[in-house]
Coordinates of N, CA and C in Angstrom, one line a residue:
X13 N -8.2 -11.0 -16.8 CA -7.6 -9.7 -16.5 C -7.2 -9.1 -17.8
X14 N -7.5 -7.8 -18.0 CA -7.2 -7.2 -19.3 C -5.7 -6.9 -19.5
X15 N -5.4 -6.7 -20.8 CA -4.0 -6.4 -21.1 C -3.5 -5.2 -20.4
X16 N -4.3 -4.1 -20.4 CA -3.9 -2.9 -19.7 C -3.6 -3.1 -18.3
X17 N -4.5 -3.8 -17.5 CA -4.2 -4.0 -16.1 C -3.0 -4.8 -15.9
X18 N -2.8 -5.8 -16.7 CA -1.6 -6.7 -16.5 C -0.3 -5.9 -16.8
X19 N -0.4 -5.0 -17.7 CA 0.8 -4.1 -18.0 C 1.0 -3.2 -16.9
X20 N 0.0 -2.7 -16.2 CA 0.1 -1.8 -15.1 C 0.7 -2.5 -13.9
X21 N 0.2 -3.7 -13.6 CA 0.7 -4.4 -12.4 C 2.1 -5.1 -12.6
X22 N 2.5 -5.3 -13.9 CA 3.7 -6.0 -14.1 C 4.9 -5.4 -13.4
X23 N 5.3 -4.1 -13.6 CA 6.5 -3.7 -12.9 C 6.4 -3.7 -11.4
X24 N 5.2 -3.5 -10.8 CA 5.0 -3.5 -9.4 C 5.2 -4.9 -8.8
X25 N 4.6 -5.9 -9.5 CA 4.8 -7.3 -9.0 C 6.2 -7.7 -9.2
X26 N 6.8 -7.4 -10.3 CA 8.2 -7.8 -10.5 C 9.1 -7.2 -9.5
X27 N 8.9 -5.9 -9.2 CA 9.8 -5.3 -8.1 C 9.6 -5.9 -6.8
X28 N 8.3 -6.1 -6.4 CA 8.1 -6.7 -5.1 C 8.6 -8.1 -4.9
X29 N 8.4 -8.9 -5.9 CA 8.9 -10.3 -5.9 C 10.4 -10.4 -5.9
X30 N 11.0 -9.5 -6.7 CA 12.5 -9.4 -6.8 C 13.1 -9.0 -5.5
X31 N 12.5 -8.1 -4.8 CA 13.0 -7.6 -3.5 C 12.9 -8.7 -2.5
X32 N 11.8 -9.4 -2.4 CA 11.6 -10.5 -1.4 C 12.5 -11.6 -1.8
X33 N 12.7 -11.9 -3.0 CA 13.5 -13.0 -3.4 C 15.0 -12.7 -3.1
X34 N 15.4 -11.5 -3.4 CA 16.8 -11.1 -3.1 C 17.1 -11.2 -1.6
X35 N 16.1 -10.7 -0.8 CA 16.3 -10.8 0.7 C 16.4 -12.2 1.2
X36 N 15.5 -13.1 0.8 CA 15.6 -14.5 1.2 C 16.9 -15.2 0.7
X37 N 17.3 -14.8 -0.5 CA 18.5 -15.4 -1.0 C 19.7 -15.0 -0.2
X38 N 19.8 -13.7 0.3 CA 20.9 -13.2 1.0 C 20.9 -13.8 2.4
X39 N 19.8 -13.9 3.1 CA 19.7 -14.2 4.5 C 19.4 -15.7 4.8
X40 N 19.0 -16.4 3.8 CA 18.6 -17.8 4.0 C 19.3 -18.7 3.1
X41 N 19.2 -18.5 1.8 CA 19.7 -19.5 0.8 C 21.2 -19.6 0.8
X42 N 21.8 -18.4 0.6 CA 23.3 -18.4 0.6 C 23.9 -18.9 1.9
X43 N 23.5 -18.5 3.1 CA 24.1 -19.0 4.3 C 23.9 -20.5 4.4
X44 N 22.7 -21.0 4.1 CA 22.5 -22.5 4.1 C 23.4 -23.2 3.2
X45 N 23.6 -22.7 2.0 CA 24.4 -23.4 1.0 C 25.9 -23.4 1.3
X46 N 26.4 -22.3 1.9 CA 27.8 -22.2 2.2 C 28.2 -22.5 3.6
X47 N 27.2 -22.8 4.5 CA 27.5 -23.1 5.9 C 27.8 -21.8 6.7
X48 N 27.4 -20.7 6.2 CA 27.6 -19.4 7.0 C 26.4 -19.2 8.0
X49 N 26.6 -18.3 8.8 CA 25.6 -18.1 9.9 C 25.1 -16.6 9.9
X50 N 23.8 -16.4 9.8 CA 23.3 -15.0 9.9 C 23.1 -14.6 11.4
X51 N 23.5 -13.4 11.7 CA 23.4 -12.9 13.0 C 22.8 -11.5 13.0
X52 N 22.0 -11.1 13.9 CA 21.3 -9.8 14.0 C 22.1 -8.8 14.8
X53 N 22.4 -7.6 14.3 CA 23.1 -6.6 15.0 C 22.2 -5.8 15.8
X54 N 22.4 -5.7 17.1 CA 21.5 -5.1 18.1 C 22.0 -3.8 18.6
X55 N 23.2 -3.4 18.3 CA 23.7 -2.1 18.8 C 24.3 -1.3 17.6
X56 N 24.6 0.0 17.9 CA 25.1 0.9 16.8 C 26.6 1.1 16.8
X57 N 27.4 0.2 17.4 CA 28.8 0.4 17.5 C 29.5 0.3 16.1
X58 N 28.8 -0.3 15.1 CA 29.5 -0.4 13.8 C 28.8 0.6 12.8
X59 N 28.0 1.5 13.2 CA 27.4 2.4 12.3 C 28.4 3.4 11.8
X60 N 28.3 4.0 10.6 CA 27.2 3.7 9.7 C 27.5 2.6 8.8
X61 N 28.6 1.9 8.9 CA 29.0 0.8 8.1 C 27.9 -0.3 8.2
X62 N 27.6 -0.7 9.4 CA 26.6 -1.8 9.6 C 25.5 -1.2 10.5
X63 N 24.4 -0.7 10.0 CA 23.4 -0.1 10.8 C 22.7 -1.1 11.8
X64 N 22.2 -0.5 12.9 CA 21.5 -1.3 13.9 C 20.3 -2.0 13.2
X65 N 20.1 -3.3 13.6 CA 19.0 -4.0 12.9 C 19.4 -4.7 11.7
X66 N 20.7 -4.6 11.2 CA 21.1 -5.3 10.1 C 21.3 -6.8 10.4
X67 N 21.4 -7.6 9.4 CA 21.8 -9.0 9.6 C 23.2 -9.2 8.9
X68 N 24.1 -9.6 9.7 CA 25.5 -9.9 9.2 C 25.5 -11.4 9.0
X69 N 26.2 -11.8 7.9 CA 26.4 -13.2 7.6 C 27.8 -13.5 7.7
X70 N 28.2 -14.4 8.6 CA 29.6 -14.7 9.0 C 30.0 -16.1 8.6
X71 N 31.2 -16.2 8.2 CA 31.8 -17.5 8.0 C 32.4 -18.0 9.3
X72 N 32.1 -19.2 9.8 CA 32.6 -19.6 11.1 C 34.2 -19.6 11.1
X73 N 34.7 -19.2 12.3 CA 36.2 -19.3 12.5 C 36.4 -20.2 13.7
X74 N 37.5 -21.0 13.6 CA 37.8 -21.9 14.6 C 39.3 -22.2 14.7
X75 N 39.9 -21.8 15.8 CA 41.3 -22.1 16.1 C 42.3 -21.2 15.4
X76 N 43.6 -21.5 15.7 CA 44.7 -20.6 15.2 C 44.8 -20.6 13.7
X77 N 44.5 -21.7 13.1 CA 44.6 -21.8 11.6 C 43.7 -20.8 10.9
X78 N 42.5 -20.7 11.4 CA 41.6 -19.7 10.8 C 42.0 -18.3 11.2
X79 N 42.4 -18.1 12.4 CA 42.9 -16.8 12.9 C 44.1 -16.3 12.1
X80 N 44.9 -17.2 11.6 CA 46.1 -16.8 10.8 C 45.7 -16.1 9.5
X81 N 44.5 -16.3 9.0 CA 44.1 -15.7 7.8 C 43.5 -14.3 7.9
X82 N 43.4 -13.8 9.1 CA 42.7 -12.5 9.4 C 43.8 -11.4 9.3
X83 N 43.3 -10.2 9.0 CA 44.2 -9.1 8.9 C 43.5 -7.8 9.3
X84 N 44.2 -6.7 9.4 CA 43.6 -5.4 9.8 C 42.6 -5.0 8.8
X85 N 41.4 -4.6 9.2 CA 40.4 -4.2 8.3 C 39.2 -5.2 8.3
X86 N 39.5 -6.5 8.6 CA 38.5 -7.5 8.6 C 37.5 -7.2 9.8
X87 N 36.2 -7.5 9.5 CA 35.2 -7.4 10.6 C 34.9 -8.8 11.1
X88 N 35.0 -8.9 12.4 CA 34.9 -10.3 13.0 C 33.8 -10.2 14.1
X89 N 33.2 -11.4 14.3 CA 32.3 -11.6 15.4 C 33.0 -12.5 16.5
X90 N 33.0 -12.0 17.7 CA 33.7 -12.7 18.8 C 32.9 -12.7 20.1
X91 N 33.3 -13.6 21.0 CA 32.7 -13.7 22.3 C 33.7 -13.0 23.3
X92 N 33.4 -11.8 23.8 CA 34.3 -11.0 24.6 C 34.6 -11.6 26.0
X93 N 33.6 -12.3 26.5 CA 33.8 -12.9 27.9 C 33.4 -14.4 27.8
X94 N 34.2 -15.3 28.4 CA 33.9 -16.7 28.3 C 32.5 -17.1 28.9
X95 N 32.1 -16.4 30.0 CA 30.9 -16.8 30.6 C 29.7 -16.0 30.1
X96 N 29.8 -15.3 29.0 CA 28.7 -14.5 28.5 C 28.5 -14.8 27.0
X97 N 27.4 -15.4 26.7 CA 27.2 -15.8 25.3 C 26.9 -14.6 24.3
X98 N 26.8 -13.4 24.8 CA 26.6 -12.3 24.0 C 27.8 -12.1 23.0
X99 N 27.5 -11.9 21.7 CA 28.5 -11.8 20.7 C 28.7 -10.3 20.3
X100 N 29.9 -9.9 19.9 CA 30.2 -8.6 19.5 C 30.8 -8.7 18.1
X101 N 30.4 -7.7 17.2 CA 30.9 -7.7 15.9 C 31.7 -6.3 15.7
X102 N 33.0 -6.4 15.6 CA 33.8 -5.2 15.5 C 34.9 -5.4 14.4
X103 N 35.6 -4.3 14.0 CA 36.6 -4.4 13.0 C 38.0 -4.6 13.7
X104 N 38.8 -5.4 13.0 CA 40.2 -5.5 13.5 C 41.0 -4.3 13.1
X105 N 41.7 -3.7 14.1 CA 42.5 -2.5 13.9 C 44.0 -2.8 14.2
X106 N 44.2 -3.9 14.7 CA 45.6 -4.3 15.1 C 45.8 -5.8 15.3
X107 N 47.0 -6.3 14.9 CA 47.3 -7.7 15.0 C 48.6 -7.9 15.7
X108 N 48.6 -8.7 16.7 CA 49.9 -9.0 17.5 C 50.1 -10.5 17.5
X109 N 51.4 -10.9 17.5 CA 51.8 -12.3 17.5 C 52.8 -12.5 18.7
X110 N 52.5 -13.4 19.6 CA 53.4 -13.7 20.7 C 54.6 -14.6 20.3
X111 N 55.4 -14.9 21.3 CA 56.6 -15.7 21.0 C 56.3 -17.1 20.5
X112 N 55.1 -17.6 20.8 CA 54.8 -19.0 20.3 C 53.9 -18.9 19.0
X113 N 53.8 -17.8 18.4 CA 53.1 -17.7 17.1 C 51.6 -17.5 17.2
X114 N 51.1 -17.4 18.5 CA 49.7 -17.2 18.6 C 49.3 -15.7 18.4
X115 N 48.2 -15.6 17.7 CA 47.8 -14.2 17.3 C 46.7 -13.7 18.3
X116 N 46.7 -12.4 18.5 CA 45.7 -11.7 19.2 C 45.3 -10.4 18.4
X117 N 44.1 -10.0 18.5 CA 43.6 -8.9 17.7 C 43.0 -7.7 18.5
X118 N 43.4 -6.5 18.1 CA 42.8 -5.3 18.7 C 41.6 -5.0 17.8
X119 N 40.4 -4.8 18.5 CA 39.2 -4.6 17.7 C 38.6 -3.2 18.1
X120 N 37.8 -2.7 17.2 CA 37.1 -1.4 17.5 C 35.9 -1.3 16.7
X121 N 34.8 -0.8 17.3 CA 33.6 -0.5 16.5 C 33.8 0.8 15.6
X122 N 33.3 0.8 14.4 CA 33.5 2.0 13.6 C 33.0 3.2 14.2
X123 N 31.9 3.1 15.0 CA 31.3 4.3 15.6 C 32.0 4.7 16.9
X124 N 32.9 3.9 17.4 CA 33.6 4.1 18.7 C 34.8 5.0 18.6
X125 N 35.1 5.8 19.5 CA 36.2 6.7 19.5 C 37.5 6.0 19.9
X126 N 37.4 4.9 20.6 CA 38.6 4.2 21.1 C 38.5 2.7 20.8
X127 N 39.6 2.0 20.8 CA 39.6 0.5 20.6 C 39.1 -0.2 21.8
X128 N 38.6 -1.4 21.6 CA 38.2 -2.2 22.8 C 39.3 -2.4 23.8
X129 N 39.0 -2.5 25.0 CA 40.0 -2.6 26.1 C 40.8 -3.8 26.0
X130 N 40.2 -5.0 25.7 CA 40.9 -6.2 25.8 C 41.1 -6.8 24.4
X131 N 42.3 -7.4 24.1 CA 42.5 -8.0 22.8 C 41.7 -9.3 22.7
X132 N 41.5 -9.7 21.5 CA 40.7 -10.9 21.2 C 41.6 -12.0 20.7
X133 N 41.5 -13.2 21.3 CA 42.3 -14.3 20.9 C 41.6 -15.2 20.0
X134 N 42.3 -16.2 19.4 CA 41.7 -17.1 18.4 C 40.5 -17.9 19.1
X135 N 40.7 -18.2 20.4 CA 39.6 -19.0 21.1 C 38.3 -18.2 21.1
X136 N 38.4 -16.9 21.2 CA 37.2 -16.1 21.3 C 36.5 -15.8 19.9
X137 N 37.2 -16.0 18.9 CA 36.6 -15.7 17.5 C 35.5 -16.7 17.2
X138 N 34.4 -16.1 16.6 CA 33.3 -17.0 16.2 C 33.1 -16.9 14.7
X139 N 33.4 -15.8 14.0 CA 33.1 -15.7 12.6 C 33.7 -14.5 11.9
X140 N 33.9 -14.6 10.6 CA 34.4 -13.4 9.8 C 33.2 -13.0 9.0
X141 N 32.9 -11.7 9.1 CA 31.7 -11.1 8.4 C 32.0 -11.1 6.9
X142 N 31.1 -11.7 6.1 CA 31.2 -11.8 4.7 C 30.4 -10.6 4.0
X143 N 29.2 -10.4 4.6 CA 28.4 -9.3 4.1 C 27.3 -9.0 5.1
X144 N 26.6 -7.9 4.9 CA 25.4 -7.6 5.8 C 24.3 -7.1 4.9
X145 N 23.1 -7.3 5.4 CA 21.9 -6.8 4.8 C 21.2 -5.8 5.7
X146 N 21.2 -4.5 5.4 CA 20.6 -3.5 6.3 C 19.2 -3.8 6.7
X147 N 18.9 -3.7 8.0 CA 17.6 -3.8 8.6 C 16.9 -5.2 8.4
X148 N 17.6 -6.1 7.8 CA 17.0 -7.4 7.7 C 16.9 -8.1 9.0
X149 N 17.7 -7.7 10.0 CA 17.6 -8.4 11.3 C 16.3 -8.2 12.0
X150 N 15.6 -7.1 11.7 CA 14.3 -6.9 12.4 C 13.4 -7.9 11.9
X151 N 13.3 -8.2 10.6 CA 12.4 -9.3 10.1 C 12.9 -10.6 10.6
X152 N 14.2 -10.9 10.7 CA 14.7 -12.2 11.1 C 14.4 -12.5 12.5
X153 N 14.3 -11.5 13.4 CA 13.9 -11.8 14.8 C 12.5 -12.3 14.9
X154 N 11.7 -12.0 13.9 CA 10.2 -12.4 14.0 C 10.0 -13.8 13.4
X155 N 11.0 -14.4 12.7 CA 10.8 -15.6 12.1 C 11.8 -16.7 12.6
X156 N 11.3 -17.9 12.7 CA 12.3 -19.0 13.0 C 12.8 -19.6 11.7
X157 N 13.7 -20.6 11.9 CA 14.3 -21.2 10.7 C 13.3 -21.8 9.8
X158 N 12.3 -22.5 10.3 CA 11.3 -23.2 9.5 C 10.5 -22.2 8.7
X159 N 10.2 -21.0 9.3 CA 9.4 -20.0 8.6 C 10.2 -19.4 7.5
X160 N 11.5 -19.2 7.7 CA 12.3 -18.7 6.7 C 12.4 -19.6 5.5
X161 N 12.6 -20.9 5.8 CA 12.6 -21.9 4.7 C 11.3 -21.9 3.9
X162 N 10.2 -21.8 4.7 CA 8.9 -21.7 4.1 C 8.7 -20.5 3.2
X163 N 9.3 -19.4 3.6 CA 9.3 -18.2 2.8 C 9.9 -18.4 1.5
X164 N 11.1 -19.1 1.5 CA 11.7 -19.4 0.2 C 10.8 -20.2 -0.7
X165 N 10.2 -21.2 -0.2 CA 9.3 -22.0 -1.0 C 8.1 -21.1 -1.6
X166 N 7.5 -20.3 -0.7 CA 6.4 -19.4 -1.2 C 6.8 -18.5 -2.3
X167 N 8.0 -17.8 -2.1 CA 8.5 -16.9 -3.1 C 8.8 -17.6 -4.4
X168 N 9.4 -18.8 -4.3 CA 9.6 -19.6 -5.6 C 8.3 -19.9 -6.3
X169 N 7.3 -20.3 -5.5 CA 6.0 -20.6 -6.1 C 5.3 -19.4 -6.7
X170 N 5.5 -18.3 -6.0 CA 4.9 -17.0 -6.5 C 5.6 -16.6 -7.8
X171 N 6.9 -16.7 -7.9 CA 7.6 -16.4 -9.2 C 7.2 -17.3 -10.3
X172 N 7.0 -18.6 -10.0 CA 6.6 -19.6 -11.0 C 5.1 -19.2 -11.5
X173 N 4.3 -19.0 -10.5 CA 2.9 -18.6 -10.8 C 2.8 -17.4 -11.6
X174 N 3.6 -16.4 -11.3 CA 3.6 -15.1 -12.0 C 4.0 -15.3 -13.5
X175 N 5.1 -16.1 -13.6 CA 5.6 -16.4 -15.0 C 4.5 -17.1 -15.8
X176 N 3.8 -18.1 -15.2 CA 2.8 -18.8 -15.9 C 1.6 -17.9 -16.3
X177 N 1.3 -17.0 -15.3 CA 0.2 -16.0 -15.6 C 0.5 -15.1 -16.8
X178 N 1.8 -14.7 -16.9 CA 2.2 -13.9 -18.0 C 2.2 -14.6 -19.3
X179 N 2.6 -15.9 -19.2 CA 2.6 -16.8 -20.4 C 1.2 -17.0 -21.0
X180 N 0.3 -17.3 -20.1 CA -1.1 -17.5 -20.5 C -1.7 -16.2 -21.0
X181 N -1.4 -15.1 -20.4 CA -1.9 -13.8 -20.9 C -1.4 -13.5 -22.3
X182 N -0.1 -13.8 -22.5 CA 0.5 -13.5 -23.8 C -0.1 -14.4 -24.9
X183 N -0.4 -15.7 -24.6 CA -1.0 -16.6 -25.6 C -2.4 -16.1 -25.9
X184 N -3.1 -15.7 -24.9 CA -4.5 -15.3 -25.1 C -4.6 -14.0 -25.9
X185 N -3.6 -13.0 -25.7 CA -3.6 -11.8 -26.4 C -3.3 -12.0 -27.9
X186 N -2.4 -13.0 -28.1 CA -2.0 -13.3 -29.5 C -3.1 -13.8 -30.3
X187 N -4.1 -14.4 -29.7 CA -5.3 -14.8 -30.5 C -6.3 -13.7 -30.8
X188 N -6.1 -12.5 -30.2 CA -7.0 -11.4 -30.6 C -6.2 -10.4 -31.3
X189 N -6.5 -10.2 -32.6 CA -5.7 -9.1 -33.4 C -6.1 -7.8 -32.8
X190 N -5.1 -7.0 -32.5 CA -5.3 -5.6 -32.0 C -4.4 -4.7 -32.7
X191 N -4.8 -3.4 -32.6 CA -3.9 -2.3 -33.1 C -2.9 -2.0 -32.0
X192 N -1.6 -2.0 -32.3 CA -0.5 -1.8 -31.3 C -0.6 -0.5 -30.6
X193 N -1.1 0.5 -31.2 CA -1.2 1.8 -30.6 C -2.3 2.0 -29.6
X194 N -3.5 1.3 -29.9 CA -4.7 1.6 -29.1 C -5.2 0.4 -28.4
X195 N -4.7 -0.8 -28.7 CA -5.2 -2.0 -28.1 C -6.6 -2.3 -28.5
X196 N -7.2 -1.7 -29.5 CA -8.5 -1.9 -30.0 C -8.5 -2.8 -31.2
X197 N -9.6 -3.5 -31.4 CA -9.6 -4.4 -32.6 C -9.3 -3.7 -33.9
X198 N -8.5 -4.3 -34.8 CA -8.1 -3.7 -36.0 C -9.3 -3.5 -36.9
X199 N -9.3 -2.3 -37.5 CA -10.4 -1.9 -38.4 C -10.2 -2.5 -39.8
X200 N -11.2 -2.8 -40.5 CA -11.1 -3.3 -41.8 C -10.9 -2.2 -42.8
X201 N -9.9 -2.4 -43.7 CA -9.6 -1.4 -44.7 C -10.4 -1.8 -46.0
X202 N -11.2 -0.9 -46.5 CA -11.9 -1.1 -47.7 C -11.2 -0.6 -48.9
X203 N -11.7 -0.9 -50.1 CA -11.0 -0.4 -51.3 C -11.1 1.1 -51.4
X204 N -12.1 1.7 -50.8 CA -12.2 3.2 -50.9 C -11.2 3.8 -50.0
X205 N -10.7 3.2 -48.9 CA -9.7 3.8 -48.1 C -8.3 3.6 -48.6
X206 N -8.1 2.6 -49.5 CA -6.8 2.3 -50.0 C -6.3 3.3 -50.9
X207 N -5.0 3.5 -51.0 CA -4.4 4.4 -51.9 C -4.4 3.8 -53.3
X208 N -4.8 4.6 -54.3 CA -4.8 4.0 -55.7 C -3.5 3.6 -56.2
X209 N -3.4 2.5 -56.9 CA -2.2 2.1 -57.5 C -2.4 2.0 -59.0
X210 N -1.6 2.7 -59.7 CA -1.8 2.8 -61.2 C -1.1 1.6 -61.8
X211 N -1.7 1.2 -62.9 CA -1.1 0.0 -63.6 C 0.4 0.3 -63.9
X212 N 1.2 -0.8 -63.7 CA 2.6 -0.7 -63.9 C 3.4 0.1 -62.8
X213 N 2.7 0.6 -61.8 CA 3.4 1.3 -60.7 C 3.5 0.4 -59.5
X214 N 4.6 0.2 -58.9 CA 4.8 -0.6 -57.7 C 4.8 0.3 -56.5
X215 N 4.0 -0.1 -55.5 CA 4.0 0.7 -54.2 C 5.2 0.5 -53.4
X216 N 5.8 1.5 -53.0 CA 7.0 1.5 -52.2 C 6.8 2.1 -50.8
X217 N 7.7 1.9 -49.9 CA 7.7 2.5 -48.6 C 9.0 3.0 -48.3
X218 N 9.1 4.2 -47.9 CA 10.4 4.9 -47.5 C 10.7 4.5 -46.1
X219 N 11.9 3.9 -45.9 CA 12.3 3.4 -44.6 C 13.3 4.5 -44.0
X220 N 13.2 4.7 -42.7 CA 14.2 5.7 -42.1 C 15.6 5.1 -42.1
X221 N 16.5 5.9 -42.2 CA 17.9 5.5 -42.2 C 18.4 5.5 -40.7
X222 N 18.8 4.3 -40.3 CA 19.3 4.1 -38.9 C 20.8 3.9 -38.9
X223 N 21.5 4.7 -38.1 CA 22.9 4.5 -38.0 C 23.2 3.3 -37.1
X224 N 24.1 2.5 -37.6 CA 24.4 1.3 -36.8 C 25.6 1.6 -35.9
X225 N 25.6 0.9 -34.8 CA 26.7 1.1 -33.8 C 27.2 -0.3 -33.4
X226 N 28.5 -0.4 -33.2 CA 29.1 -1.6 -32.8 C 28.6 -1.9 -31.4
X227 N 28.2 -3.1 -31.0 CA 27.8 -3.4 -29.7 C 28.9 -3.1 -28.7
X228 N 28.5 -2.5 -27.6 CA 29.5 -2.2 -26.5 C 29.0 -2.7 -25.2
X229 N 29.9 -2.6 -24.3 CA 29.5 -3.1 -22.9 C 29.5 -1.9 -22.0

């Protein structure tokens, strides 16, 4: 493959691989490493903060000890009814503590005009939202866990193969002397083309003056 074609494809391939790698890192690698759980948002009650089809990644919550660490503004996932496995992800807008120190939470979707009718107790809590990836839930619903892990392996292999391809191309190009401006073979300079040098005169080259600047961040 020519140098010109490789230079043309380089930014496109890097962008595509980086996007896929970042997606898999966010929805597969990080949750697996930290024990978090990815969940797909199926309704628009948290828009525009969390768009429909997003994937939220939640840290599991269990019991009063975990509930004690929650405060107003946190986005939590909970089971609103004991006999219904459907989960809801809403924001905490109020915290109450009863006489025995047990906490309950008033929740509300960002897109909803009113708070949820029933408070949420520690028993109902399932997770604290750490972050979300917009629209990633659509892709997640099409893939099972094994396919997601396979995707991580494929992307890693693709990144390694691309790096190897670039290295081989760079070594191959280094063996062919080229003109930097045209990528064409360097032309031979004859004595007739050379500038005359008189005896006792040294050839000099005027260098541009470049103002230096202290490195900054």
